[in-house]
């Protein structure tokens, strides 16, 4: 500082006489205005308000080695002396590695004194740095203490930006520093060895502090090394982060291998953020992603940014709201492959799962409406607005419909009278398809959340009619009521099919669909009661807990004599088909014949859409069963 001309009036103190003599000899006549004094900082000889700056390079870290009472008392005495010798408006600068207990103590003490507290990250880890952990400087600015409770001013200024960010509490400030320390350790580890497991991290927006990018680091040791295949960045198009290839570990591993890079960093874009195209993202991320580079990356190696089709996709948020039962949710339109657009319902408590999805169709002008001028090109980024009710986007919905092949009866299914009960509405795609696809089906839906009925009606083309009714009720209570009515009066009509597609609001359980109460034995017996003997109970099961899943399957087998399982490739979902009577078991040849008959019926002239893709899924279901 003296030699650079920053300041010459500098007083240095130390408790060691040997150190003071050594430093006096080193400076000598070269720094005549610099002084070295033997002194204890816990009891300094200076007058009050003597200095404008007190600089501490590692002393606090050396003293505050634990949180014993004696240690904390010594630190309090040190801080009191610093406060005494500083002028109002003066600053205490403390260079530190910012261990959590050290930072917490300093922040709490000076906040209580009414000082402004700011933490600067001044050096990160890297080849040029001495430490793996980043170095911080606490900047504590002395203000006159205001009687009463003055608002705390707490700020953090990361290395990569000049403007400090305000934080609301000492706990949040400590957490923000800890995040940067963990990131430094991660970068150090990734720069030395390949990662065995996939590593994920969020990069947050500087202004709001909300996640802006979610990164996954995927290493592929099986890829043979060459000069150009060390490292690449893959930008996931907006709205496609939930797809199997991008949203699962196995999918990302397959993506990295097929891309041919030894380390691939996938980048998911968040819906609350705005992005200036691929070039803008590349400029924003280039410096940060290089901190995640693999060992052995050649110097000045150009790192490619990849994507699907070379763009960042299109995401248009149509509606945001909060439901007392489902929490925050969003309805958004996203661009899929080619020119296809899809509308999705996302519950933000589980933002990586698509709750409901529908394909969108281009609007067709009504009679009397003016057609688009030929010289006006259609927008490439504006999604169409009409819901394609004939298309099932979710693979598990296709499998659930395919299970209707198990139903008995002589009539081909599209024209056969069916009574179907669906528990769980979502966007309404599943009950709508059954209603439209089976012309004589009467569909009754139970949905606990009235907000979902509004969402399905307004945004997903759902409507009620003579053959489609929605009951806003708890599915558990409604099925119990139906079972009680059926027991009291056996003449009450029963259902050909009961379908459960209902999510659990409790994310602490290893089963996200259905809630555990829906697969307890007493309730399953009630479900069996409302089914016809030749009927089918179709359950969408999403369970990551292997023991819990085995328990659910065992309970189902105790209640239903026939249980078929259909796994959805690339997803956690399994579709369970349960039948109440062993007489319902059919020969595979018969099932295949019924599926072909169903397909032929749908191919008759006048059928409003081509649903052969569902029939192919039905045949696949029969094959697996």
XYZ file of C-alpha atoms in Angstrom:
625
model
C 0.000 0.000 0.000
C 2.835 2.377 0.876
C 4.875 1.573 -2.240
C 1.825 1.877 -4.528
C 1.031 5.320 -3.141
C -2.341 4.287 -1.727
C -1.461 5.586 1.744
C 1.745 6.481 3.587
C 0.445 7.296 7.090
C 0.269 3.657 8.188
C 0.741 2.354 11.739
C 1.382 -1.395 12.119
C 0.985 -3.190 15.452
C 1.823 -6.689 16.641
C 2.114 -8.459 19.979
C 5.497 -9.988 19.016
C 8.626 -7.913 19.720
C 10.638 -10.031 17.232
C 8.187 -9.319 14.421
C 8.215 -5.575 15.113
C 12.061 -5.427 15.026
C 12.152 -7.505 11.838
C 9.666 -5.234 10.049
C 11.398 -2.044 11.207
C 14.660 -3.342 9.744
C 12.959 -4.316 6.478
C 11.351 -0.911 5.905
C 14.063 1.300 7.407
C 14.648 4.485 5.437
C 12.668 3.212 2.411
C 9.351 3.969 4.134
C 10.010 6.790 6.603
C 6.354 7.583 7.314
C 5.437 3.948 8.124
C 5.675 2.956 11.807
C 5.743 -0.372 13.681
C 4.598 -0.516 17.323
C 4.605 -3.313 19.877
C 0.994 -3.381 21.052
C -1.894 -5.697 21.968
C -4.924 -5.044 19.797
C -7.166 -6.042 22.708
C -5.887 -2.989 24.604
C -4.524 -0.367 22.206
C -2.830 2.841 23.356
C -4.384 5.055 20.682
C -6.886 7.768 21.483
C -10.561 7.467 20.536
C -11.480 8.089 16.863
C -7.771 8.114 15.899
C -7.988 6.235 12.565
C -10.059 6.330 9.393
C -9.288 2.687 8.516
C -8.425 -0.432 10.521
C -7.048 -3.222 8.310
C -7.025 -6.802 9.590
C -5.286 -9.360 7.354
C -6.220 -12.754 8.799
C -6.053 -11.824 12.508
C -9.745 -12.482 13.145
C -9.462 -15.910 11.482
C -6.438 -16.725 13.684
C -8.175 -15.755 16.935
C -11.702 -17.060 16.323
C -10.727 -20.740 16.038
C -13.733 -21.997 18.002
C -16.904 -20.765 19.687
C -15.849 -21.280 23.283
C -16.941 -18.573 25.734
C -13.385 -17.379 26.356
C -12.677 -17.097 22.614
C -15.859 -15.139 21.938
C -15.093 -12.784 24.847
C -11.643 -12.094 23.352
C -13.199 -11.337 19.943
C -15.754 -8.978 21.546
C -12.873 -7.087 23.186
C -11.040 -6.886 19.852
C -14.136 -5.514 18.084
C -14.758 -2.993 20.880
C -11.210 -1.647 20.551
C -11.533 -1.405 16.766
C -14.781 0.495 17.198
C -13.196 2.857 19.747
C -10.189 3.889 17.626
C -12.224 4.338 14.400
C -13.767 7.660 13.416
C -17.481 7.822 12.479
C -17.592 6.998 8.782
C -14.358 5.017 9.119
C -14.040 1.418 7.975
C -12.852 -1.853 9.431
C -11.480 -4.002 6.571
C -11.008 -7.660 7.453
C -9.380 -10.119 5.024
C -10.782 -13.587 5.748
C -11.560 -17.035 4.378
C -15.020 -16.463 5.906
C -15.639 -19.631 7.855
C -19.309 -19.646 8.803
C -18.805 -19.048 12.545
C -16.259 -16.261 11.885
C -18.467 -14.400 9.426
C -21.575 -14.876 11.562
C -19.864 -13.423 14.647
C -18.529 -10.375 12.789
C -21.813 -9.641 11.033
C -23.941 -10.006 14.159
C -21.631 -7.810 16.293
C -21.390 -4.871 13.891
C -25.050 -5.046 12.822
C -25.977 -4.705 16.497
C -23.755 -1.621 16.661
C -25.627 -0.087 13.702
C -22.766 -0.352 11.199
C -23.188 -0.995 7.465
C -21.894 -4.481 6.622
C -20.662 -5.493 3.175
C -18.788 -8.661 2.152
C -16.615 -8.586 -0.996
C -15.326 -11.694 -2.738
C -11.894 -10.581 -3.928
C -10.294 -13.819 -5.157
C -11.731 -17.133 -6.302
C -10.079 -20.512 -6.580
C -8.024 -21.349 -9.623
C -4.546 -22.126 -10.907
C -3.274 -18.635 -10.079
C -4.667 -18.587 -6.560
C -2.894 -19.752 -3.422
C -6.042 -21.181 -1.809
C -8.755 -23.527 -3.011
C -11.305 -21.516 -1.060
C -12.099 -17.949 -2.185
C -10.827 -14.949 -0.191
C -13.259 -12.353 1.171
C -12.966 -8.877 2.652
C -15.504 -7.692 5.215
C -16.092 -3.949 4.911
C -17.694 -2.652 8.120
C -18.537 1.090 7.970
C -18.988 2.835 11.325
C -22.173 4.854 11.854
C -23.373 6.602 14.982
C -25.557 4.191 16.891
C -29.227 5.180 16.606
C -31.396 4.526 19.681
C -34.089 1.905 19.081
C -34.170 -0.633 16.282
C -32.511 0.774 13.161
C -32.797 -1.245 9.923
C -29.820 -3.484 9.167
C -27.871 -2.807 5.964
C -26.263 -6.028 4.747
C -24.670 -6.406 1.291
C -22.597 -8.865 -0.670
C -20.472 -8.049 -3.700
C -19.372 -11.152 -5.667
C -16.108 -11.120 -7.571
C -17.747 -11.006 -10.998
C -19.756 -7.805 -10.432
C -19.114 -4.309 -9.132
C -22.578 -3.522 -7.836
C -23.332 -4.935 -4.357
C -26.515 -6.906 -3.689
C -28.640 -6.201 -0.615
C -29.589 -9.211 1.546
C -32.304 -9.315 4.181
C -30.598 -11.048 7.106
C -27.289 -12.169 8.585
C -28.323 -15.791 7.959
C -28.887 -15.058 4.262
C -25.516 -13.313 3.988
C -23.726 -16.282 5.579
C -25.617 -18.629 3.226
C -24.619 -16.567 0.161
C -20.945 -16.754 1.149
C -21.250 -20.493 1.781
C -22.727 -20.952 -1.723
C -19.632 -19.316 -3.229
C -17.311 -21.439 -1.114
C -19.073 -24.634 -2.194
C -18.867 -23.496 -5.817
C -15.116 -22.863 -5.466
C -14.594 -26.348 -3.993
C -16.677 -27.862 -6.793
C -14.691 -26.067 -9.495
C -11.435 -27.174 -7.885
C -12.606 -30.783 -7.812
C -13.903 -30.720 -11.408
C -10.644 -29.206 -12.670
C -8.649 -32.166 -11.306
C -10.725 -35.311 -11.825
C -13.749 -36.445 -13.852
C -16.982 -36.502 -11.849
C -18.401 -39.965 -11.245
C -21.916 -38.669 -10.586
C -23.656 -35.822 -12.383
C -23.202 -32.461 -10.668
C -25.957 -29.818 -10.742
C -25.926 -26.152 -9.761
C -28.000 -23.005 -10.223
C -26.611 -19.705 -11.503
C -28.783 -16.878 -10.190
C -29.841 -13.543 -11.644
C -27.761 -10.660 -10.273
C -30.710 -8.363 -9.668
C -33.428 -10.667 -8.314
C -31.275 -13.476 -6.906
C -33.606 -16.014 -8.556
C -32.229 -19.003 -10.513
C -31.483 -18.039 -14.107
C -29.665 -21.139 -15.358
C -29.572 -24.718 -14.067
C -26.379 -26.529 -15.081
C -25.647 -30.256 -15.069
C -22.054 -31.448 -15.539
C -21.947 -34.837 -17.285
C -18.689 -36.732 -17.869
C -18.418 -39.561 -20.407
C -15.217 -41.539 -19.744
C -16.122 -43.987 -22.524
C -15.650 -41.276 -25.181
C -12.155 -41.537 -26.634
C -10.172 -38.309 -26.108
C -9.129 -36.133 -29.030
C -8.107 -32.490 -29.326
C -11.594 -31.209 -30.143
C -13.900 -33.312 -27.964
C -12.877 -32.336 -24.418
C -15.670 -29.949 -23.516
C -18.957 -28.538 -24.824
C -21.985 -26.608 -23.571
C -25.512 -27.712 -24.535
C -28.331 -25.137 -24.276
C -31.668 -26.900 -23.694
C -34.443 -25.095 -25.628
C -36.946 -23.332 -23.392
C -39.795 -25.561 -22.264
C -38.021 -28.820 -23.152
C -36.114 -29.251 -19.885
C -38.757 -31.752 -18.695
C -38.171 -34.145 -21.621
C -36.487 -37.453 -20.801
C -33.329 -36.657 -22.782
C -32.734 -33.413 -20.871
C -34.558 -33.914 -17.567
C -33.162 -37.259 -16.356
C -29.675 -38.483 -15.463
C -29.840 -41.353 -17.931
C -31.096 -39.044 -20.685
C -28.307 -36.517 -20.140
C -25.748 -39.330 -20.058
C -27.050 -40.562 -23.409
C -27.003 -36.994 -24.772
C -23.360 -36.510 -23.724
C -22.292 -39.816 -25.258
C -24.106 -39.192 -28.559
C -22.679 -35.648 -28.712
C -19.200 -37.208 -28.456
C -17.721 -34.982 -25.737
C -15.867 -36.174 -22.646
C -17.547 -33.447 -20.570
C -20.886 -31.878 -21.476
C -22.535 -29.112 -19.446
C -26.288 -28.937 -20.085
C -27.931 -25.570 -19.427
C -31.655 -25.241 -18.663
C -33.292 -21.809 -18.967
C -35.803 -20.647 -16.335
C -39.268 -19.399 -17.242
C -39.092 -16.245 -15.081
C -36.075 -14.928 -17.010
C -35.575 -13.122 -20.326
C -32.827 -14.217 -22.754
C -31.312 -12.403 -25.727
C -30.939 -15.386 -28.044
C -28.128 -17.909 -28.322
C -25.427 -15.253 -28.819
C -26.517 -13.401 -25.675
C -26.496 -16.589 -23.590
C -23.070 -17.527 -24.919
C -21.660 -14.111 -24.013
C -23.216 -14.315 -20.543
C -22.040 -17.843 -19.750
C -18.661 -18.114 -21.468
C -16.575 -17.010 -18.487
C -18.557 -18.950 -15.896
C -18.697 -22.304 -17.699
C -14.937 -22.260 -18.238
C -14.619 -22.600 -14.458
C -16.211 -26.036 -14.922
C -13.732 -27.131 -17.601
C -12.325 -30.681 -17.362
C -8.691 -31.542 -16.575
C -6.437 -31.585 -19.608
C -8.348 -28.962 -21.612
C -5.778 -27.493 -24.065
C -4.946 -23.803 -23.611
C -7.074 -21.396 -25.682
C -9.311 -24.301 -26.702
C -12.534 -23.023 -28.285
C -15.540 -24.512 -26.470
C -18.638 -25.025 -28.663
C -22.167 -24.066 -27.591
C -24.701 -26.607 -28.914
C -28.512 -26.763 -29.062
C -31.407 -28.402 -30.881
C -31.780 -26.648 -34.215
C -29.364 -23.950 -33.134
C -31.898 -21.840 -31.205
C -33.072 -21.463 -27.604
C -36.689 -22.404 -28.269
C -39.867 -20.470 -27.516
C -41.704 -20.276 -24.201
C -44.765 -18.039 -23.718
C -46.314 -17.859 -20.252
C -50.093 -17.608 -20.694
C -51.289 -17.611 -17.114
C -49.872 -17.625 -13.581
C -51.844 -18.045 -10.383
C -51.867 -19.662 -6.960
C -54.262 -22.356 -5.786
C -54.818 -22.967 -2.058
C -54.491 -26.711 -2.747
C -51.927 -26.940 -5.556
C -49.815 -23.871 -4.785
C -48.281 -21.686 -7.501
C -48.828 -22.892 -11.052
C -48.203 -21.649 -14.566
C -49.766 -22.322 -17.977
C -47.243 -21.902 -20.792
C -46.897 -22.562 -24.509
C -43.610 -24.074 -25.697
C -42.203 -24.984 -29.088
C -41.435 -28.662 -29.648
C -39.682 -30.281 -32.599
C -40.277 -28.660 -35.961
C -43.322 -26.390 -35.996
C -45.289 -28.125 -33.211
C -46.377 -26.153 -30.159
C -47.621 -27.521 -26.857
C -49.509 -26.022 -23.926
C -48.394 -27.171 -20.498
C -49.587 -26.916 -16.906
C -46.709 -26.816 -14.393
C -46.989 -26.827 -10.594
C -44.060 -24.696 -9.447
C -43.511 -26.748 -6.296
C -42.324 -29.453 -8.726
C -41.296 -27.346 -11.706
C -39.495 -30.117 -13.595
C -42.675 -32.187 -13.976
C -45.318 -31.442 -16.625
C -48.681 -31.860 -14.918
C -50.767 -31.669 -18.104
C -49.947 -31.135 -21.758
C -51.901 -30.556 -24.974
C -50.867 -30.061 -28.581
C -51.856 -26.772 -30.221
C -53.320 -26.383 -33.698
C -53.197 -23.400 -36.007
C -56.439 -21.434 -35.922
C -58.741 -21.914 -38.912
C -60.736 -18.784 -39.980
C -64.467 -19.082 -39.385
C -66.935 -18.394 -42.238
C -66.979 -14.678 -42.876
C -63.596 -14.042 -41.322
C -60.862 -12.494 -43.408
C -58.026 -14.813 -44.331
C -54.397 -13.900 -43.745
C -52.916 -11.833 -46.550
C -50.643 -13.908 -48.728
C -47.790 -11.438 -48.458
C -47.892 -11.534 -44.641
C -45.768 -14.364 -43.335
C -46.942 -16.278 -40.237
C -45.040 -15.596 -37.028
C -42.338 -18.142 -36.273
C -42.476 -17.424 -32.565
C -46.177 -16.925 -31.884
C -47.805 -20.258 -30.931
C -51.241 -21.212 -32.290
C -54.199 -20.998 -29.945
C -56.481 -23.989 -30.666
C -56.250 -27.165 -28.539
C -55.918 -30.447 -30.452
C -58.325 -32.597 -28.424
C -57.537 -35.672 -30.512
C -53.899 -35.920 -29.436
C -52.571 -37.377 -26.186
C -49.154 -35.895 -25.382
C -48.397 -37.856 -22.218
C -47.138 -41.402 -22.734
C -48.781 -42.611 -19.537
C -52.175 -41.318 -20.758
C -51.798 -43.365 -23.945
C -51.072 -46.459 -21.872
C -54.061 -45.761 -19.605
C -56.385 -45.565 -22.612
C -54.782 -48.686 -24.070
C -55.815 -50.590 -20.943
C -59.454 -50.279 -21.997
C -58.718 -53.176 -24.375
C -59.107 -55.365 -21.287
C -62.810 -54.607 -21.062
C -65.241 -57.363 -21.956
C -68.351 -57.098 -24.070
C -69.176 -58.037 -27.668
C -69.252 -54.516 -29.159
C -66.214 -52.809 -30.676
C -64.947 -50.345 -28.084
C -65.411 -47.021 -29.943
C -69.164 -47.626 -30.174
C -69.693 -49.583 -26.955
C -71.539 -47.891 -24.069
C -69.036 -47.281 -21.278
C -69.252 -45.768 -17.800
C -65.857 -44.317 -16.860
C -64.830 -42.613 -13.613
C -61.621 -40.525 -13.683
C -60.099 -39.211 -10.445
C -57.814 -36.245 -11.167
C -58.619 -33.656 -13.860
C -55.424 -31.653 -14.443
C -55.777 -30.054 -17.877
C -58.523 -32.544 -18.792
C -56.708 -34.281 -21.674
C -57.370 -37.835 -20.468
C -61.145 -37.575 -19.818
C -61.588 -35.448 -22.980
C -59.922 -38.082 -25.120
C -62.007 -40.906 -23.648
C -65.164 -38.814 -24.156
C -64.392 -37.963 -27.782
C -62.726 -41.223 -28.772
C -65.442 -43.541 -27.392
C -68.648 -42.120 -28.768
C -70.951 -43.842 -26.237
C -68.790 -43.299 -23.149
C -70.177 -41.401 -20.160
C -67.262 -39.884 -18.257
C -67.459 -38.609 -14.687
C -64.430 -36.753 -13.308
C -63.609 -36.081 -9.650
C -61.261 -33.149 -8.946
C -60.468 -31.796 -5.497
C -59.151 -28.407 -6.679
C -61.727 -26.024 -8.202
C -58.856 -23.970 -9.676
C -57.950 -26.904 -11.931
C -61.458 -27.026 -13.401
C -61.118 -23.344 -14.257
C -57.657 -23.893 -15.792
C -58.815 -26.902 -17.848
C -61.851 -24.997 -19.148
C -60.101 -21.728 -19.927
C -56.747 -22.964 -21.230
C -57.060 -26.613 -22.331
C -60.362 -26.716 -24.234
C -62.190 -28.747 -21.603
C -65.977 -28.614 -21.523
C -68.799 -30.442 -19.804
C -71.905 -31.904 -21.448
C -74.403 -34.765 -21.342
C -71.624 -37.373 -21.379
C -69.020 -35.430 -19.373
C -69.495 -34.177 -15.806
C -67.010 -32.896 -13.207
C -67.565 -33.218 -9.472
C -65.427 -30.921 -7.312
C -64.742 -33.172 -4.357
C -62.069 -35.170 -2.556
C -61.619 -38.393 -4.532
C -61.365 -40.422 -1.330
C -64.714 -39.135 -0.046
C -66.432 -39.425 -3.419
C -65.411 -43.040 -4.045
C -66.360 -43.952 -0.467
C -69.783 -42.389 -1.031
C -70.289 -44.317 -4.294
C -69.219 -47.574 -2.609
C -71.660 -46.990 0.269
C -74.512 -46.327 -2.163
C -73.623 -49.466 -4.131
C -73.567 -51.586 -0.961
C -76.918 -50.238 0.226
C -78.486 -50.684 -3.191
C -76.798 -53.273 -5.427
C -78.927 -52.070 -8.332
C -76.828 -48.890 -8.410
C -74.863 -48.683 -11.658
C -71.207 -49.705 -11.568
C -68.328 -48.527 -13.727
C -66.608 -50.230 -16.632
C -63.390 -48.385 -15.826
C -62.043 -46.353 -12.927
C -58.896 -44.325 -13.640
C -56.646 -42.688 -11.028
C -54.359 -39.950 -12.338
C -53.975 -37.858 -9.198
C -50.753 -36.331 -7.840
C -49.637 -36.145 -4.222
C -49.180 -32.730 -2.649
C -46.706 -34.182 -0.131
C -43.251 -34.139 -1.750
C -41.620 -35.788 1.278
C -43.094 -39.178 0.349
C -41.216 -41.280 -2.222
C -44.461 -41.646 -4.213
C -45.637 -38.591 -6.122
C -48.678 -40.255 -7.683
C -51.129 -41.160 -6.208
C -51.266 -39.962 -2.567
C -50.644 -42.916 -0.194
C -54.261 -42.953 1.053
C -55.432 -43.918 -2.457
C -53.578 -47.264 -2.319
C -54.515 -48.360 1.194
C -56.382 -51.674 1.318
C -59.734 -50.415 2.761
C -59.981 -47.761 0.057
C -58.981 -50.146 -2.742
C -61.785 -52.456 -1.633
C -64.183 -49.540 -2.121
C -62.787 -49.021 -5.625
C -63.409 -52.707 -6.335
C -66.999 -52.311 -5.114
C -67.841 -49.655 -7.725
C -66.341 -51.683 -10.603
C -68.278 -54.111 -12.756
C -67.000 -57.708 -12.447
C -65.466 -57.492 -15.917
C -64.316 -53.870 -15.411
C -60.772 -52.493 -15.099
C -59.123 -50.218 -12.540
C -56.287 -48.202 -14.139
C -53.748 -46.562 -11.819
C -50.901 -44.207 -12.727
C -48.139 -45.038 -10.227
C -45.087 -42.782 -9.852
C -42.901 -44.177 -7.068
C -39.122 -43.868 -6.686
C -39.022 -45.758 -3.387
C -38.514 -49.424 -4.320
C -39.777 -50.781 -0.988
C -42.831 -48.560 -1.028
C -43.617 -49.636 -4.599
C -43.402 -53.323 -3.679
C -45.733 -52.661 -0.757
C -48.251 -50.936 -3.052
C -48.142 -53.810 -5.560
C -48.591 -56.375 -2.777
C -51.649 -54.521 -1.464
C -53.154 -54.309 -4.955
C -52.647 -58.069 -5.466
C -54.485 -58.769 -2.207
C -57.536 -56.845 -3.448
C -57.525 -57.548 -7.202
C -57.028 -61.110 -8.533
C -55.622 -59.836 -11.825
C -52.841 -57.240 -11.932
C -50.978 -56.201 -15.084
C -48.075 -53.723 -15.118
C -47.049 -51.468 -17.995
C -43.788 -49.553 -17.594
C -43.367 -46.297 -19.511
C -39.962 -46.268 -21.185
C -37.751 -43.427 -20.036
C -40.161 -42.366 -17.253
C -40.788 -43.282 -13.627
C -44.469 -43.872 -14.388
C -45.914 -47.374 -14.307
C -49.509 -48.007 -15.343
C -51.256 -50.720 -13.356
C -54.325 -52.513 -14.757
C -56.345 -54.261 -12.060
C -59.422 -56.443 -12.584
C -61.809 -57.525 -9.823
C -62.530 -61.006 -11.129
C -60.216 -63.808 -12.304
C -62.778 -64.538 -15.039
C -61.652 -61.271 -16.630
C -58.381 -62.841 -17.745
C -58.198 -63.060 -21.527
C -56.148 -64.938 -24.008
C -53.547 -62.636 -25.658
C -54.855 -63.664 -29.083
C -58.335 -62.458 -28.123
C -56.946 -59.180 -26.787
C -55.000 -58.625 -29.997
C -58.131 -59.289 -32.057
C -60.092 -56.786 -29.954
C -57.375 -54.173 -30.453
C -57.422 -54.707 -34.244
C -61.203 -54.479 -34.277
C -60.972 -51.215 -32.393
C -58.499 -49.860 -34.915
C -60.718 -50.888 -37.856
C -63.676 -49.131 -36.259
C -61.670 -45.942 -35.958
C -60.658 -46.104 -39.609
C -64.261 -45.873 -40.776
C -65.100 -42.840 -42.945
C -66.159 -39.802 -40.974
C -64.024 -40.443 -37.925
C -62.739 -36.970 -36.990
C -59.074 -37.858 -36.467
C -56.384 -40.410 -37.007
C -55.823 -42.141 -33.674
C -53.749 -45.014 -34.998
C -50.876 -43.999 -32.733
C -53.048 -44.874 -29.722
C -53.966 -48.219 -31.284
C -50.295 -48.973 -31.807
C -49.819 -48.285 -28.115
C -52.764 -50.569 -27.314
C -51.190 -53.378 -29.293
C -47.914 -52.777 -27.479
C -49.805 -52.903 -24.170
C -51.389 -56.219 -25.147
C -47.992 -57.582 -26.106
C -46.520 -56.617 -22.717
C -49.512 -57.867 -20.734
